[in-house]
Structures are given as C-alpha cells and as structure tokens.
mmCIF file with all atom_site columns, C-alpha atoms in Angstrom:
data_model
loop_
_atom_site.group_PDB
_atom_site.id
_atom_site.type_symbol
_atom_site.label_atom_id
_atom_site.label_alt_id
_atom_site.label_comp_id
_atom_site.label_asym_id
_atom_site.label_entity_id
_atom_site.label_seq_id
_atom_site.pdbx_PDB_ins_code
_atom_site.Cartn_x
_atom_site.Cartn_y
_atom_site.Cartn_z
_atom_site.occupancy
_atom_site.B_iso_or_equiv
_atom_site.pdbx_formal_charge
_atom_site.auth_seq_id
_atom_site.auth_comp_id
_atom_site.auth_asym_id
_atom_site.auth_atom_id
_atom_site.pdbx_PDB_model_num
ATOM 1   C CA . GLN G 1 1   ? 222.758 -26.899 -183.763 1.00 83.00 ? 1   GLN G CA 1
ATOM 2   C CA . VAL G 1 2   ? 225.008 -24.601 -185.860 1.00 90.00 ? 2   VAL G CA 1
ATOM 3   C CA . GLN G 1 3   ? 228.004 -25.929 -187.679 1.00 91.00 ? 3   GLN G CA 1
ATOM 4   C CA . THR G 1 4   ? 230.798 -23.923 -189.380 1.00 90.00 ? 4   THR G CA 1
ATOM 5   C CA . VAL G 1 5   ? 233.063 -24.733 -192.215 1.00 89.00 ? 5   VAL G CA 1
ATOM 6   C CA . GLU G 1 6   ? 236.264 -22.707 -192.351 1.00 91.00 ? 6   GLU G CA 1
ATOM 7   C CA . SER G 1 7   ? 238.778 -22.701 -195.368 1.00 94.00 ? 7   SER G CA 1
ATOM 8   C CA . GLY G 1 8   ? 241.400 -20.445 -197.227 1.00 96.00 ? 8   GLY G CA 1
ATOM 9   C CA . GLY G 1 9   ? 244.511 -20.711 -195.136 1.00 97.00 ? 9   GLY G CA 1
ATOM 10  C CA . GLY G 1 10  ? 247.913 -21.778 -196.570 1.00 97.00 ? 10  GLY G CA 1
ATOM 11  C CA . LEU G 1 11  ? 251.458 -20.810 -197.073 1.00 98.00 ? 11  LEU G CA 1
ATOM 12  C CA . VAL G 1 12  ? 252.168 -17.448 -198.680 1.00 98.00 ? 12  VAL G CA 1
ATOM 13  C CA . GLN G 1 13  ? 255.298 -15.319 -198.907 1.00 98.00 ? 13  GLN G CA 1
ATOM 14  C CA . ALA G 1 14  ? 255.461 -11.912 -197.418 1.00 98.00 ? 14  ALA G CA 1
ATOM 15  C CA . GLY G 1 15  ? 253.467 -9.365  -199.229 1.00 98.00 ? 15  GLY G CA 1
ATOM 16  C CA . GLY G 1 16  ? 251.015 -11.952 -200.666 1.00 98.00 ? 16  GLY G CA 1
ATOM 17  C CA . SER G 1 17  ? 247.303 -12.215 -200.042 1.00 98.00 ? 17  SER G CA 1
ATOM 18  C CA . LEU G 1 18  ? 244.880 -14.890 -198.845 1.00 98.00 ? 18  LEU G CA 1
ATOM 19  C CA . ARG G 1 19  ? 241.146 -14.962 -198.415 1.00 98.00 ? 19  ARG G CA 1
ATOM 20  C CA . LEU G 1 20  ? 239.558 -16.945 -195.580 1.00 98.00 ? 20  LEU G CA 1
ATOM 21  C CA . SER G 1 21  ? 236.093 -18.060 -195.589 1.00 97.00 ? 21  SER G CA 1
ATOM 22  C CA . CYS G 1 22  ? 233.775 -19.438 -192.890 1.00 96.00 ? 22  CYS G CA 1
ATOM 23  C CA . ALA G 1 23  ? 230.309 -20.593 -193.751 1.00 95.00 ? 23  ALA G CA 1
ATOM 24  C CA . ALA G 1 24  ? 227.674 -21.337 -191.064 1.00 94.00 ? 24  ALA G CA 1
ATOM 25  C CA . SER G 1 25  ? 225.061 -23.930 -191.534 1.00 95.00 ? 25  SER G CA 1
ATOM 26  C CA . GLY G 1 26  ? 222.485 -26.042 -189.866 1.00 94.00 ? 26  GLY G CA 1
ATOM 27  C CA . SER G 1 27  ? 219.346 -24.915 -187.898 1.00 93.00 ? 27  SER G CA 1
ATOM 28  C CA . ILE G 1 28  ? 220.278 -21.174 -187.949 1.00 94.00 ? 28  ILE G CA 1
ATOM 29  C CA . PHE G 1 29  ? 217.504 -18.821 -186.912 1.00 94.00 ? 29  PHE G CA 1
ATOM 30  C CA . ASP G 1 30  ? 219.589 -15.697 -186.935 1.00 95.00 ? 30  ASP G CA 1
ATOM 31  C CA . ILE G 1 31  ? 223.076 -14.554 -186.994 1.00 96.00 ? 31  ILE G CA 1
ATOM 32  C CA . ASN G 1 32  ? 224.067 -11.513 -185.162 1.00 96.00 ? 32  ASN G CA 1
ATOM 33  C CA . SER G 1 33  ? 227.998 -10.515 -185.481 1.00 97.00 ? 33  SER G CA 1
ATOM 34  C CA . MET G 1 34  ? 230.883 -12.442 -186.993 1.00 97.00 ? 34  MET G CA 1
ATOM 35  C CA . ALA G 1 35  ? 234.512 -12.189 -186.277 1.00 97.00 ? 35  ALA G CA 1
ATOM 36  C CA . TRP G 1 36  ? 238.015 -13.548 -187.124 1.00 98.00 ? 36  TRP G CA 1
ATOM 37  C CA . HIS G 1 37  ? 240.460 -14.342 -184.301 1.00 98.00 ? 37  HIS G CA 1
ATOM 38  C CA . ARG G 1 38  ? 243.977 -15.634 -184.434 1.00 98.00 ? 38  ARG G CA 1
ATOM 39  C CA . GLN G 1 39  ? 246.386 -17.526 -182.178 1.00 98.00 ? 39  GLN G CA 1
ATOM 40  C CA . VAL G 1 40  ? 249.869 -18.746 -182.162 1.00 97.00 ? 40  VAL G CA 1
ATOM 41  C CA . PRO G 1 41  ? 251.332 -21.313 -179.820 1.00 93.00 ? 41  PRO G CA 1
ATOM 42  C CA . GLY G 1 42  ? 251.876 -20.101 -176.252 1.00 96.00 ? 42  GLY G CA 1
ATOM 43  C CA . LYS G 1 43  ? 250.146 -16.805 -176.883 1.00 96.00 ? 43  LYS G CA 1
ATOM 44  C CA . GLN G 1 44  ? 246.470 -15.654 -176.225 1.00 97.00 ? 44  GLN G CA 1
ATOM 45  C CA . ARG G 1 45  ? 243.906 -15.669 -178.843 1.00 97.00 ? 45  ARG G CA 1
ATOM 46  C CA . GLU G 1 46  ? 243.339 -12.140 -180.231 1.00 97.00 ? 46  GLU G CA 1
ATOM 47  C CA . LEU G 1 47  ? 240.486 -10.523 -182.068 1.00 98.00 ? 47  LEU G CA 1
ATOM 48  C CA . VAL G 1 48  ? 241.593 -9.642  -185.568 1.00 98.00 ? 48  VAL G CA 1
ATOM 49  C CA . ALA G 1 49  ? 238.428 -8.293  -187.246 1.00 98.00 ? 49  ALA G CA 1
ATOM 50  C CA . PHE G 1 50  ? 234.844 -7.827  -186.344 1.00 98.00 ? 50  PHE G CA 1
ATOM 51  C CA . ILE G 1 51  ? 231.669 -7.262  -188.326 1.00 98.00 ? 51  ILE G CA 1
ATOM 52  C CA . SER G 1 52  ? 228.282 -6.331  -186.860 1.00 97.00 ? 52  SER G CA 1
ATOM 53  C CA . ARG G 1 53  ? 224.834 -7.249  -187.990 1.00 95.00 ? 53  ARG G CA 1
ATOM 54  C CA . SER G 1 54  ? 224.607 -3.808  -189.770 1.00 94.00 ? 54  SER G CA 1
ATOM 55  C CA . GLY G 1 55  ? 227.970 -4.230  -191.339 1.00 96.00 ? 55  GLY G CA 1
ATOM 56  C CA . ASP G 1 56  ? 230.068 -1.984  -189.172 1.00 98.00 ? 56  ASP G CA 1
ATOM 57  C CA . THR G 1 57  ? 233.748 -3.160  -188.703 1.00 98.00 ? 57  THR G CA 1
ATOM 58  C CA . ASP G 1 58  ? 236.642 -3.096  -186.513 1.00 98.00 ? 58  ASP G CA 1
ATOM 59  C CA . TYR G 1 59  ? 240.283 -4.282  -186.551 1.00 98.00 ? 59  TYR G CA 1
ATOM 60  C CA . VAL G 1 60  ? 243.076 -4.871  -184.436 1.00 98.00 ? 60  VAL G CA 1
ATOM 61  C CA . ASP G 1 61  ? 245.620 -2.119  -185.151 1.00 98.00 ? 61  ASP G CA 1
ATOM 62  C CA . SER G 1 62  ? 248.255 -4.469  -186.528 1.00 98.00 ? 62  SER G CA 1
ATOM 63  C CA . VAL G 1 63  ? 246.072 -5.359  -189.621 1.00 98.00 ? 63  VAL G CA 1
ATOM 64  C CA . LYS G 1 64  ? 244.312 -2.051  -190.236 1.00 98.00 ? 64  LYS G CA 1
ATOM 65  C CA . GLY G 1 65  ? 244.594 -1.135  -193.912 1.00 98.00 ? 65  GLY G CA 1
ATOM 66  C CA . ARG G 1 66  ? 245.719 -4.701  -194.809 1.00 98.00 ? 66  ARG G CA 1
ATOM 67  C CA . PHE G 1 67  ? 242.792 -6.853  -193.886 1.00 98.00 ? 67  PHE G CA 1
ATOM 68  C CA . THR G 1 68  ? 239.154 -6.637  -194.723 1.00 98.00 ? 68  THR G CA 1
ATOM 69  C CA . ILE G 1 69  ? 236.171 -8.508  -193.124 1.00 98.00 ? 69  ILE G CA 1
ATOM 70  C CA . SER G 1 70  ? 233.075 -8.821  -195.053 1.00 98.00 ? 70  SER G CA 1
ATOM 71  C CA . ARG G 1 71  ? 229.914 -10.911 -195.023 1.00 97.00 ? 71  ARG G CA 1
ATOM 72  C CA . ASP G 1 72  ? 227.369 -12.386 -197.114 1.00 96.00 ? 72  ASP G CA 1
ATOM 73  C CA . ASN G 1 73  ? 224.183 -12.817 -195.281 1.00 94.00 ? 73  ASN G CA 1
ATOM 74  C CA . ALA G 1 74  ? 222.501 -14.906 -198.093 1.00 94.00 ? 74  ALA G CA 1
ATOM 75  C CA . LYS G 1 75  ? 225.214 -17.459 -197.664 1.00 95.00 ? 75  LYS G CA 1
ATOM 76  C CA . ASN G 1 76  ? 225.710 -17.138 -193.944 1.00 95.00 ? 76  ASN G CA 1
ATOM 77  C CA . THR G 1 77  ? 229.375 -16.606 -194.684 1.00 96.00 ? 77  THR G CA 1
ATOM 78  C CA . VAL G 1 78  ? 232.178 -14.259 -193.447 1.00 97.00 ? 78  VAL G CA 1
ATOM 79  C CA . TYR G 1 79  ? 235.336 -13.572 -195.338 1.00 98.00 ? 79  TYR G CA 1
ATOM 80  C CA . LEU G 1 80  ? 238.624 -12.084 -194.395 1.00 98.00 ? 80  LEU G CA 1
ATOM 81  C CA . GLN G 1 81  ? 240.662 -10.734 -197.260 1.00 98.00 ? 81  GLN G CA 1
ATOM 82  C CA . MET G 1 82  ? 244.202 -10.548 -196.165 1.00 98.00 ? 82  MET G CA 1
ATOM 83  C CA . ASN G 1 83  ? 246.574 -8.382  -198.193 1.00 98.00 ? 83  ASN G CA 1
ATOM 84  C CA . ASN G 1 84  ? 250.225 -7.430  -197.766 1.00 98.00 ? 84  ASN G CA 1
ATOM 85  C CA . LEU G 1 85  ? 250.735 -10.393 -195.361 1.00 98.00 ? 85  LEU G CA 1
ATOM 86  C CA . LYS G 1 86  ? 253.554 -10.174 -192.971 1.00 98.00 ? 86  LYS G CA 1
ATOM 87  C CA . PRO G 1 87  ? 255.346 -13.072 -191.005 1.00 98.00 ? 87  PRO G CA 1
ATOM 88  C CA . GLU G 1 88  ? 253.871 -11.728 -187.926 1.00 97.00 ? 88  GLU G CA 1
ATOM 89  C CA . ASP G 1 89  ? 250.428 -12.668 -189.334 1.00 98.00 ? 89  ASP G CA 1
ATOM 90  C CA . THR G 1 90  ? 251.342 -16.348 -189.039 1.00 98.00 ? 90  THR G CA 1
ATOM 91  C CA . ALA G 1 91  ? 248.821 -17.995 -186.867 1.00 98.00 ? 91  ALA G CA 1
ATOM 92  C CA . VAL G 1 92  ? 245.895 -20.268 -186.795 1.00 97.00 ? 92  VAL G CA 1
ATOM 93  C CA . TYR G 1 93  ? 242.677 -18.371 -187.776 1.00 97.00 ? 93  TYR G CA 1
ATOM 94  C CA . TYR G 1 94  ? 239.421 -19.029 -186.337 1.00 97.00 ? 94  TYR G CA 1
ATOM 95  C CA . CYS G 1 95  ? 236.078 -17.738 -187.307 1.00 96.00 ? 95  CYS G CA 1
ATOM 96  C CA . ASN G 1 96  ? 233.395 -16.867 -184.592 1.00 96.00 ? 96  ASN G CA 1
ATOM 97  C CA . THR G 1 97  ? 229.783 -16.593 -185.316 1.00 96.00 ? 97  THR G CA 1
ATOM 98  C CA . ASN G 1 98  ? 227.291 -15.209 -182.870 1.00 96.00 ? 98  ASN G CA 1
ATOM 99  C CA . ALA G 1 99  ? 224.042 -16.951 -183.885 1.00 96.00 ? 99  ALA G CA 1
ATOM 100 C CA . ARG G 1 100 ? 220.754 -18.156 -182.569 1.00 96.00 ? 100 ARG G CA 1
ATOM 101 C CA . SER G 1 101 ? 219.836 -21.633 -183.598 1.00 94.00 ? 101 SER G CA 1
ATOM 102 C CA . SER G 1 102 ? 216.313 -22.643 -184.441 1.00 93.00 ? 102 SER G CA 1
ATOM 103 C CA . GLY G 1 103 ? 214.268 -23.229 -181.160 1.00 88.00 ? 103 GLY G CA 1
ATOM 104 C CA . ALA G 1 104 ? 216.797 -21.598 -179.061 1.00 92.00 ? 104 ALA G CA 1
ATOM 105 C CA . HIS G 1 105 ? 216.045 -18.651 -176.901 1.00 92.00 ? 105 HIS G CA 1
ATOM 106 C CA . TYR G 1 106 ? 219.418 -17.063 -176.886 1.00 95.00 ? 106 TYR G CA 1
ATOM 107 C CA . TYR G 1 107 ? 222.593 -16.494 -178.923 1.00 96.00 ? 107 TYR G CA 1
ATOM 108 C CA . GLN G 1 108 ? 225.667 -18.496 -178.750 1.00 95.00 ? 108 GLN G CA 1
ATOM 109 C CA . ASN G 1 109 ? 229.239 -18.229 -180.006 1.00 95.00 ? 109 ASN G CA 1
ATOM 110 C CA . TYR G 1 110 ? 230.221 -20.897 -182.693 1.00 95.00 ? 110 TYR G CA 1
ATOM 111 C CA . TRP G 1 111 ? 233.801 -21.294 -183.549 1.00 95.00 ? 111 TRP G CA 1
ATOM 112 C CA . GLY G 1 112 ? 235.308 -22.688 -186.687 1.00 94.00 ? 112 GLY G CA 1
ATOM 113 C CA . GLN G 1 113 ? 237.942 -25.430 -186.599 1.00 94.00 ? 113 GLN G CA 1
ATOM 114 C CA . GLY G 1 114 ? 240.794 -22.953 -187.350 1.00 95.00 ? 114 GLY G CA 1
ATOM 115 C CA . THR G 1 115 ? 242.880 -22.782 -190.672 1.00 96.00 ? 115 THR G CA 1
ATOM 116 C CA . GLN G 1 116 ? 246.583 -22.272 -190.675 1.00 97.00 ? 116 GLN G CA 1
ATOM 117 C CA . VAL G 1 117 ? 248.081 -19.188 -192.191 1.00 98.00 ? 117 VAL G CA 1
ATOM 118 C CA . THR G 1 118 ? 251.932 -19.242 -192.579 1.00 98.00 ? 118 THR G CA 1
ATOM 119 C CA . VAL G 1 119 ? 253.661 -16.209 -194.000 1.00 98.00 ? 119 VAL G CA 1
ATOM 120 C CA . SER G 1 120 ? 257.307 -16.876 -194.959 1.00 97.00 ? 120 SER G CA 1
ATOM 121 C CA . SER G 1 121 ? 260.396 -14.519 -194.988 1.00 89.00 ? 121 SER G CA 1
#
C-alpha cells in the first residue's frame, strides 16, 4: 500500500505565492509520473501540472509561466510552486502519484487528501 501526505495550502492574497508538497510513503517499489489536479465545487477536476519519470513537465494553459512542478525522487515527493496567484486559482488541490507498490504487478494512481488554496481579492 502507498500513502500520500499533502500539505502547503492556505490563504493568500492575489499576487502571492504558495508551495504545495505531496510525499508518498509506504511499500513503494517504483514511482512513474506525478501530477497536481485541482477542483472547485460544482466543476470537474482538472489537471494543473504533470511531471514524468524523466522530469518532463506540462501545464494547463492558465498556469503556464506562474506554476512550476518539480520532484525529489529521493524523498518520493512532488512539489507545486505557485507564483502570482490569482483568485481563479482558488480550489482544492490534489496530488496524484502513479506508482507500483512492493509485490504488485501493476501501477496505480494514488491521490492525496487535498489541500485548500484560497486566493483573495
């Protein structure tokens, strides 16, 4: 089993910055890709940022130039640095880790519990 611990959300004014973290732990055999998603009530969850095993990244258009996804493989952790935050960034942010647990024969997607990001004004 793989567990994730997500943190870093909070309240910030427009133009401010936050850094989200999500650490995977447990019986991890291998981690493939990692990603951050976000969701607001009544709307579909959307992919915000993606990082591959090799470090290739991709972002939804609305955050390009403002958000940066990175990973620390030694710590099994993915980060999302969010700069120049806008009110429309307000959402619950979820990390997703595509990983294979020890003893498993396939990869699964593991979700964090979500962390609230609120951008005022």
